[in-house]
Amino acid sequence: PEPPVCRVTELLRDMGALYGDALFVRHGIGFDLRATQDVPAAAIPASALKQVLLHLFRNASEALQPGQRLTVSVIGRVIMDGRSCLEIRLVDNGPGLPADRAADLFAPRPSAKGGGHRGVGLSVVREILSQWRAQILCRSQPGNGTSFQIFVPLDQTG
């Protein structure tokens, strides 16, 4: 079984190397990772966090146009509801979310994207995070971009 601990900086760097070019750079979309090495470990398996981040990366790559940018930052230790957490922030300067979508953002519903999209990505993200006592927050303004903040409890075993 996979340990329930993740080195977030290393995971993000690996994901940037694997997906940054294919999802963003090839399409003229900027992709920045900002994280330091001394970030404490998060209490979530790497595979679970990778699935969450990949959903969010794909959504951003589909929403952004050439010349726009996604910045992913590991903010470090924050206190959320009395618990020490690690904050991961994804911020873009894209079109923002339509008002009707923002009202039920994390609920499964038919996708307006067409193709093979089922409209469950963000509900899956929330479900995975809740399994590990993590939380997600979204801010969006039409025409001014979208940001997601993920708060993952720190590993207390080390």
mmCIF file with all atom_site columns, N, CA, C and O in Angstrom, residues 34-72:
data_model
loop_
_atom_site.group_PDB
_atom_site.id
_atom_site.type_symbol
_atom_site.label_atom_id
_atom_site.label_alt_id
_atom_site.label_comp_id
_atom_site.label_asym_id
_atom_site.label_entity_id
_atom_site.label_seq_id
_atom_site.pdbx_PDB_ins_code
_atom_site.Cartn_x
_atom_site.Cartn_y
_atom_site.Cartn_z
_atom_site.occupancy
_atom_site.B_iso_or_equiv
_atom_site.pdbx_formal_charge
_atom_site.auth_seq_id
_atom_site.auth_comp_id
_atom_site.auth_asym_id
_atom_site.auth_atom_id
_atom_site.pdbx_PDB_model_num
ATOM 1   N N  . ARG A 1 34 ? 5.928   27.379 -8.666  1.00 0.00 ? 34 ARG A N  1
ATOM 2   C CA . ARG A 1 34 ? 6.667   28.127 -7.647  1.00 0.00 ? 34 ARG A CA 1
ATOM 3   C C  . ARG A 1 34 ? 6.596   27.360 -6.336  1.00 0.00 ? 34 ARG A C  1
ATOM 4   O O  . ARG A 1 34 ? 5.539   27.288 -5.715  1.00 0.00 ? 34 ARG A O  1
ATOM 5   N N  . ALA A 1 35 ? 7.708   26.762 -5.955  1.00 0.00 ? 35 ALA A N  1
ATOM 6   C CA . ALA A 1 35 ? 7.753   26.005 -4.708  1.00 0.00 ? 35 ALA A CA 1
ATOM 7   C C  . ALA A 1 35 ? 9.194   25.900 -4.241  1.00 0.00 ? 35 ALA A C  1
ATOM 8   O O  . ALA A 1 35 ? 10.114  25.846 -5.057  1.00 0.00 ? 35 ALA A O  1
ATOM 9   N N  . THR A 1 36 ? 9.369   25.858 -2.949  1.00 0.00 ? 36 THR A N  1
ATOM 10  C CA . THR A 1 36 ? 10.699  25.685 -2.389  1.00 0.00 ? 36 THR A CA 1
ATOM 11  C C  . THR A 1 36 ? 10.867  24.245 -1.924  1.00 0.00 ? 36 THR A C  1
ATOM 12  O O  . THR A 1 36 ? 9.906   23.500 -1.772  1.00 0.00 ? 36 THR A O  1
ATOM 13  N N  . GLN A 1 37 ? 12.093  23.859 -1.684  1.00 0.00 ? 37 GLN A N  1
ATOM 14  C CA . GLN A 1 37 ? 12.396  22.494 -1.274  1.00 0.00 ? 37 GLN A CA 1
ATOM 15  C C  . GLN A 1 37 ? 12.003  22.205 0.164   1.00 0.00 ? 37 GLN A C  1
ATOM 16  O O  . GLN A 1 37 ? 11.751  21.070 0.513   1.00 0.00 ? 37 GLN A O  1
ATOM 17  N N  . ASP A 1 38 ? 11.969  23.192 1.030   1.00 0.00 ? 38 ASP A N  1
ATOM 18  C CA . ASP A 1 38 ? 11.769  22.951 2.457   1.00 0.00 ? 38 ASP A CA 1
ATOM 19  C C  . ASP A 1 38 ? 10.299  22.951 2.883   1.00 0.00 ? 38 ASP A C  1
ATOM 20  O O  . ASP A 1 38 ? 9.973   23.259 4.007   1.00 0.00 ? 38 ASP A O  1
ATOM 21  N N  . VAL A 1 39 ? 9.414   22.560 1.979   1.00 0.00 ? 39 VAL A N  1
ATOM 22  C CA . VAL A 1 39 ? 7.988   22.487 2.287   1.00 0.00 ? 39 VAL A CA 1
ATOM 23  C C  . VAL A 1 39 ? 7.729   21.192 3.054   1.00 0.00 ? 39 VAL A C  1
ATOM 24  O O  . VAL A 1 39 ? 8.182   20.125 2.647   1.00 0.00 ? 39 VAL A O  1
ATOM 25  N N  . PRO A 1 40 ? 6.998   21.256 4.173   1.00 0.00 ? 40 PRO A N  1
ATOM 26  C CA . PRO A 1 40 ? 6.722   20.018 4.927   1.00 0.00 ? 40 PRO A CA 1
ATOM 27  C C  . PRO A 1 40 ? 5.844   19.056 4.125   1.00 0.00 ? 40 PRO A C  1
ATOM 28  O O  . PRO A 1 40 ? 5.111   19.461 3.223   1.00 0.00 ? 40 PRO A O  1
ATOM 29  N N  . ALA A 1 41 ? 5.920   17.782 4.466   1.00 0.00 ? 41 ALA A N  1
ATOM 30  C CA . ALA A 1 41 ? 5.141   16.750 3.789   1.00 0.00 ? 41 ALA A CA 1
ATOM 31  C C  . ALA A 1 41 ? 3.658   16.904 4.115   1.00 0.00 ? 41 ALA A C  1
ATOM 32  O O  . ALA A 1 41 ? 3.286   17.295 5.222   1.00 0.00 ? 41 ALA A O  1
ATOM 33  N N  . ALA A 1 42 ? 2.825   16.580 3.142   1.00 0.00 ? 42 ALA A N  1
ATOM 34  C CA . ALA A 1 42 ? 1.376   16.632 3.304   1.00 0.00 ? 42 ALA A CA 1
ATOM 35  C C  . ALA A 1 42 ? 0.845   15.238 3.611   1.00 0.00 ? 42 ALA A C  1
ATOM 36  O O  . ALA A 1 42 ? 1.392   14.239 3.151   1.00 0.00 ? 42 ALA A O  1
ATOM 37  N N  . ALA A 1 43 ? -0.247  15.181 4.383   1.00 0.00 ? 43 ALA A N  1
ATOM 38  C CA . ALA A 1 43 ? -0.847  13.911 4.781   1.00 0.00 ? 43 ALA A CA 1
ATOM 39  C C  . ALA A 1 43 ? -1.881  13.461 3.744   1.00 0.00 ? 43 ALA A C  1
ATOM 40  O O  . ALA A 1 43 ? -3.095  13.470 3.979   1.00 0.00 ? 43 ALA A O  1
ATOM 41  N N  . ILE A 1 44 ? -1.371  13.085 2.571   1.00 0.00 ? 44 ILE A N  1
ATOM 42  C CA . ILE A 1 44 ? -2.197  12.582 1.473   1.00 0.00 ? 44 ILE A CA 1
ATOM 43  C C  . ILE A 1 44 ? -1.279  11.740 0.596   1.00 0.00 ? 44 ILE A C  1
ATOM 44  O O  . ILE A 1 44 ? -0.113  12.107 0.400   1.00 0.00 ? 44 ILE A O  1
ATOM 45  N N  . PRO A 1 45 ? -1.738  10.616 0.079   1.00 0.00 ? 45 PRO A N  1
ATOM 46  C CA . PRO A 1 45 ? -0.892  9.840  -0.825  1.00 0.00 ? 45 PRO A CA 1
ATOM 47  C C  . PRO A 1 45 ? -0.589  10.634 -2.098  1.00 0.00 ? 45 PRO A C  1
ATOM 48  O O  . PRO A 1 45 ? -1.442  11.375 -2.602  1.00 0.00 ? 45 PRO A O  1
ATOM 49  N N  . ALA A 1 46 ? 0.605   10.458 -2.623  1.00 0.00 ? 46 ALA A N  1
ATOM 50  C CA . ALA A 1 46 ? 0.997   11.171 -3.843  1.00 0.00 ? 46 ALA A CA 1
ATOM 51  C C  . ALA A 1 46 ? 0.040   10.880 -4.992  1.00 0.00 ? 46 ALA A C  1
ATOM 52  O O  . ALA A 1 46 ? -0.308  11.787 -5.754  1.00 0.00 ? 46 ALA A O  1
ATOM 53  N N  . SER A 1 47 ? -0.436  9.643  -5.121  1.00 0.00 ? 47 SER A N  1
ATOM 54  C CA . SER A 1 47 ? -1.337  9.303  -6.231  1.00 0.00 ? 47 SER A CA 1
ATOM 55  C C  . SER A 1 47 ? -2.659  10.063 -6.126  1.00 0.00 ? 47 SER A C  1
ATOM 56  O O  . SER A 1 47 ? -3.229  10.467 -7.151  1.00 0.00 ? 47 SER A O  1
ATOM 57  N N  . ALA A 1 48 ? -3.169  10.262 -4.920  1.00 0.00 ? 48 ALA A N  1
ATOM 58  C CA . ALA A 1 48 ? -4.426  10.995 -4.734  1.00 0.00 ? 48 ALA A CA 1
ATOM 59  C C  . ALA A 1 48 ? -4.241  12.465 -5.092  1.00 0.00 ? 48 ALA A C  1
ATOM 60  O O  . ALA A 1 48 ? -5.061  13.051 -5.813  1.00 0.00 ? 48 ALA A O  1
ATOM 61  N N  . LEU A 1 49 ? -3.157  13.079 -4.615  1.00 0.00 ? 49 LEU A N  1
ATOM 62  C CA . LEU A 1 49 ? -2.920  14.488 -4.928  1.00 0.00 ? 49 LEU A CA 1
ATOM 63  C C  . LEU A 1 49 ? -2.638  14.668 -6.415  1.00 0.00 ? 49 LEU A C  1
ATOM 64  O O  . LEU A 1 49 ? -3.076  15.640 -7.027  1.00 0.00 ? 49 LEU A O  1
ATOM 65  N N  . LYS A 1 50 ? -1.944  13.719 -7.010  1.00 0.00 ? 50 LYS A N  1
ATOM 66  C CA . LYS A 1 50 ? -1.674  13.792 -8.448  1.00 0.00 ? 50 LYS A CA 1
ATOM 67  C C  . LYS A 1 50 ? -2.974  13.775 -9.238  1.00 0.00 ? 50 LYS A C  1
ATOM 68  O O  . LYS A 1 50 ? -3.142  14.539 -10.185 1.00 0.00 ? 50 LYS A O  1
ATOM 69  N N  . GLN A 1 51 ? -3.918  12.937 -8.849  1.00 0.00 ? 51 GLN A N  1
ATOM 70  C CA . GLN A 1 51 ? -5.205  12.878 -9.545  1.00 0.00 ? 51 GLN A CA 1
ATOM 71  C C  . GLN A 1 51 ? -5.944  14.213 -9.421  1.00 0.00 ? 51 GLN A C  1
ATOM 72  O O  . GLN A 1 51 ? -6.499  14.715 -10.400 1.00 0.00 ? 51 GLN A O  1
ATOM 73  N N  . VAL A 1 52 ? -5.936  14.803 -8.232  1.00 0.00 ? 52 VAL A N  1
ATOM 74  C CA . VAL A 1 52 ? -6.570  16.108 -8.015  1.00 0.00 ? 52 VAL A CA 1
ATOM 75  C C  . VAL A 1 52 ? -5.938  17.164 -8.912  1.00 0.00 ? 52 VAL A C  1
ATOM 76  O O  . VAL A 1 52 ? -6.626  17.902 -9.628  1.00 0.00 ? 52 VAL A O  1
ATOM 77  N N  . LEU A 1 53 ? -4.613  17.249 -8.879  1.00 0.00 ? 53 LEU A N  1
ATOM 78  C CA . LEU A 1 53 ? -3.915  18.275 -9.647  1.00 0.00 ? 53 LEU A CA 1
ATOM 79  C C  . LEU A 1 53 ? -4.079  18.065 -11.148 1.00 0.00 ? 53 LEU A C  1
ATOM 80  O O  . LEU A 1 53 ? -4.235  19.041 -11.898 1.00 0.00 ? 53 LEU A O  1
ATOM 81  N N  . LEU A 1 54 ? -4.073  16.819 -11.593 1.00 0.00 ? 54 LEU A N  1
ATOM 82  C CA . LEU A 1 54 ? -4.235  16.563 -13.017 1.00 0.00 ? 54 LEU A CA 1
ATOM 83  C C  . LEU A 1 54 ? -5.616  17.012 -13.505 1.00 0.00 ? 54 LEU A C  1
ATOM 84  O O  . LEU A 1 54 ? -5.733  17.609 -14.587 1.00 0.00 ? 54 LEU A O  1
ATOM 85  N N  . HIS A 1 55 ? -6.658  16.786 -12.724 1.00 0.00 ? 55 HIS A N  1
ATOM 86  C CA . HIS A 1 55 ? -7.990  17.299 -13.083 1.00 0.00 ? 55 HIS A CA 1
ATOM 87  C C  . HIS A 1 55 ? -7.946  18.815 -13.225 1.00 0.00 ? 55 HIS A C  1
ATOM 88  O O  . HIS A 1 55 ? -8.474  19.371 -14.196 1.00 0.00 ? 55 HIS A O  1
ATOM 89  N N  . LEU A 1 56 ? -7.337  19.482 -12.258 1.00 0.00 ? 56 LEU A N  1
ATOM 90  C CA . LEU A 1 56 ? -7.295  20.946 -12.290 1.00 0.00 ? 56 LEU A CA 1
ATOM 91  C C  . LEU A 1 56 ? -6.416  21.452 -13.432 1.00 0.00 ? 56 LEU A C  1
ATOM 92  O O  . LEU A 1 56 ? -6.754  22.451 -14.083 1.00 0.00 ? 56 LEU A O  1
ATOM 93  N N  . PHE A 1 57 ? -5.305  20.777 -13.705 1.00 0.00 ? 57 PHE A N  1
ATOM 94  C CA . PHE A 1 57 ? -4.448  21.157 -14.833 1.00 0.00 ? 57 PHE A CA 1
ATOM 95  C C  . PHE A 1 57 ? -5.217  21.023 -16.152 1.00 0.00 ? 57 PHE A C  1
ATOM 96  O O  . PHE A 1 57 ? -5.163  21.916 -17.004 1.00 0.00 ? 57 PHE A O  1
ATOM 97  N N  . ARG A 1 58 ? -5.907  19.907 -16.327 1.00 0.00 ? 58 ARG A N  1
ATOM 98  C CA . ARG A 1 58 ? -6.658  19.703 -17.577 1.00 0.00 ? 58 ARG A CA 1
ATOM 99  C C  . ARG A 1 58 ? -7.742  20.760 -17.746 1.00 0.00 ? 58 ARG A C  1
ATOM 100 O O  . ARG A 1 58 ? -7.931  21.291 -18.850 1.00 0.00 ? 58 ARG A O  1
ATOM 101 N N  . ASN A 1 59 ? -8.475  21.040 -16.670 1.00 0.00 ? 59 ASN A N  1
ATOM 102 C CA . ASN A 1 59 ? -9.511  22.076 -16.764 1.00 0.00 ? 59 ASN A CA 1
ATOM 103 C C  . ASN A 1 59 ? -8.903  23.408 -17.175 1.00 0.00 ? 59 ASN A C  1
ATOM 104 O O  . ASN A 1 59 ? -9.454  24.117 -18.028 1.00 0.00 ? 59 ASN A O  1
ATOM 105 N N  . ALA A 1 60 ? -7.785  23.765 -16.561 1.00 0.00 ? 60 ALA A N  1
ATOM 106 C CA . ALA A 1 60 ? -7.142  25.043 -16.899 1.00 0.00 ? 60 ALA A CA 1
ATOM 107 C C  . ALA A 1 60 ? -6.677  25.046 -18.349 1.00 0.00 ? 60 ALA A C  1
ATOM 108 O O  . ALA A 1 60 ? -6.877  26.033 -19.067 1.00 0.00 ? 60 ALA A O  1
ATOM 109 N N  . SER A 1 61 ? -6.064  23.955 -18.790 1.00 0.00 ? 61 SER A N  1
ATOM 110 C CA . SER A 1 61 ? -5.551  23.921 -20.164 1.00 0.00 ? 61 SER A CA 1
ATOM 111 C C  . SER A 1 61 ? -6.677  24.048 -21.186 1.00 0.00 ? 61 SER A C  1
ATOM 112 O O  . SER A 1 61 ? -6.468  24.586 -22.270 1.00 0.00 ? 61 SER A O  1
ATOM 113 N N  . GLU A 1 62 ? -7.866  23.562 -20.841 1.00 0.00 ? 62 GLU A N  1
ATOM 114 C CA . GLU A 1 62 ? -9.007  23.665 -21.748 1.00 0.00 ? 62 GLU A CA 1
ATOM 115 C C  . GLU A 1 62 ? -9.662  25.048 -21.700 1.00 0.00 ? 62 GLU A C  1
ATOM 116 O O  . GLU A 1 62 ? -10.270 25.479 -22.674 1.00 0.00 ? 62 GLU A O  1
ATOM 117 N N  . ALA A 1 63 ? -9.536  25.737 -20.585 1.00 0.00 ? 63 ALA A N  1
ATOM 118 C CA . ALA A 1 63 ? -10.179 27.049 -20.436 1.00 0.00 ? 63 ALA A CA 1
ATOM 119 C C  . ALA A 1 63 ? -9.311  28.197 -20.939 1.00 0.00 ? 63 ALA A C  1
ATOM 120 O O  . ALA A 1 63 ? -9.838  29.230 -21.355 1.00 0.00 ? 63 ALA A O  1
ATOM 121 N N  . LEU A 1 64 ? -7.997  28.025 -20.888 1.00 0.00 ? 64 LEU A N  1
ATOM 122 C CA . LEU A 1 64 ? -7.090  29.120 -21.215 1.00 0.00 ? 64 LEU A CA 1
ATOM 123 C C  . LEU A 1 64 ? -6.795  29.196 -22.706 1.00 0.00 ? 64 LEU A C  1
ATOM 124 O O  . LEU A 1 64 ? -6.795  28.184 -23.405 1.00 0.00 ? 64 LEU A O  1
ATOM 125 N N  . GLN A 1 65 ? -6.504  30.405 -23.158 1.00 0.00 ? 65 GLN A N  1
ATOM 126 C CA . GLN A 1 65 ? -6.167  30.672 -24.556 1.00 0.00 ? 65 GLN A CA 1
ATOM 127 C C  . GLN A 1 65 ? -4.674  30.982 -24.663 1.00 0.00 ? 65 GLN A C  1
ATOM 128 O O  . GLN A 1 65 ? -4.035  31.329 -23.663 1.00 0.00 ? 65 GLN A O  1
ATOM 129 N N  . PRO A 1 66 ? -4.116  30.879 -25.864 1.00 0.00 ? 66 PRO A N  1
ATOM 130 C CA . PRO A 1 66 ? -2.706  31.256 -26.038 1.00 0.00 ? 66 PRO A CA 1
ATOM 131 C C  . PRO A 1 66 ? -2.454  32.658 -25.475 1.00 0.00 ? 66 PRO A C  1
ATOM 132 O O  . PRO A 1 66 ? -3.275  33.561 -25.637 1.00 0.00 ? 66 PRO A O  1
ATOM 133 N N  . GLY A 1 67 ? -1.338  32.789 -24.785 1.00 0.00 ? 67 GLY A N  1
ATOM 134 C CA . GLY A 1 67 ? -0.974  34.064 -24.165 1.00 0.00 ? 67 GLY A CA 1
ATOM 135 C C  . GLY A 1 67 ? -1.419  34.173 -22.715 1.00 0.00 ? 67 GLY A C  1
ATOM 136 O O  . GLY A 1 67 ? -0.954  35.042 -21.979 1.00 0.00 ? 67 GLY A O  1
ATOM 137 N N  . GLN A 1 68 ? -2.322  33.292 -22.290 1.00 0.00 ? 68 GLN A N  1
ATOM 138 C CA . GLN A 1 68 ? -2.737  33.295 -20.890 1.00 0.00 ? 68 GLN A CA 1
ATOM 139 C C  . GLN A 1 68 ? -1.828  32.370 -20.097 1.00 0.00 ? 68 GLN A C  1
ATOM 140 O O  . GLN A 1 68 ? -0.958  31.702 -20.663 1.00 0.00 ? 68 GLN A O  1
ATOM 141 N N  . ARG A 1 69 ? -2.012  32.317 -18.766 1.00 0.00 ? 69 ARG A N  1
ATOM 142 C CA . ARG A 1 69 ? -1.039  31.646 -17.913 1.00 0.00 ? 69 ARG A CA 1
ATOM 143 C C  . ARG A 1 69 ? -1.697  30.981 -16.715 1.00 0.00 ? 69 ARG A C  1
ATOM 144 O O  . ARG A 1 69 ? -2.643  31.516 -16.141 1.00 0.00 ? 69 ARG A O  1
ATOM 145 N N  . LEU A 1 70 ? -1.135  29.825 -16.317 1.00 0.00 ? 70 LEU A N  1
ATOM 146 C CA . LEU A 1 70 ? -1.476  29.167 -15.059 1.00 0.00 ? 70 LEU A CA 1
ATOM 147 C C  . LEU A 1 70 ? -0.232  29.177 -14.191 1.00 0.00 ? 70 LEU A C  1
ATOM 148 O O  . LEU A 1 70 ? 0.839   28.762 -14.632 1.00 0.00 ? 70 LEU A O  1
ATOM 149 N N  . THR A 1 71 ? -0.379  29.640 -12.958 1.00 0.00 ? 71 THR A N  1
ATOM 150 C CA . THR A 1 71 ? 0.706   29.625 -11.991 1.00 0.00 ? 71 THR A CA 1
ATOM 151 C C  . THR A 1 71 ? 0.303   28.729 -10.832 1.00 0.00 ? 71 THR A C  1
ATOM 152 O O  . THR A 1 71 ? -0.775  28.894 -10.268 1.00 0.00 ? 71 THR A O  1
ATOM 153 N N  . VAL A 1 72 ? 1.158   27.776 -10.516 1.00 0.00 ? 72 VAL A N  1
ATOM 154 C CA . VAL A 1 72 ? 0.918   26.838 -9.424  1.00 0.00 ? 72 VAL A CA 1
ATOM 155 C C  . VAL A 1 72 ? 1.966   27.113 -8.358  1.00 0.00 ? 72 VAL A C  1
ATOM 156 O O  . VAL A 1 72 ? 3.167   27.075 -8.639  1.00 0.00 ? 72 VAL A O  1
#
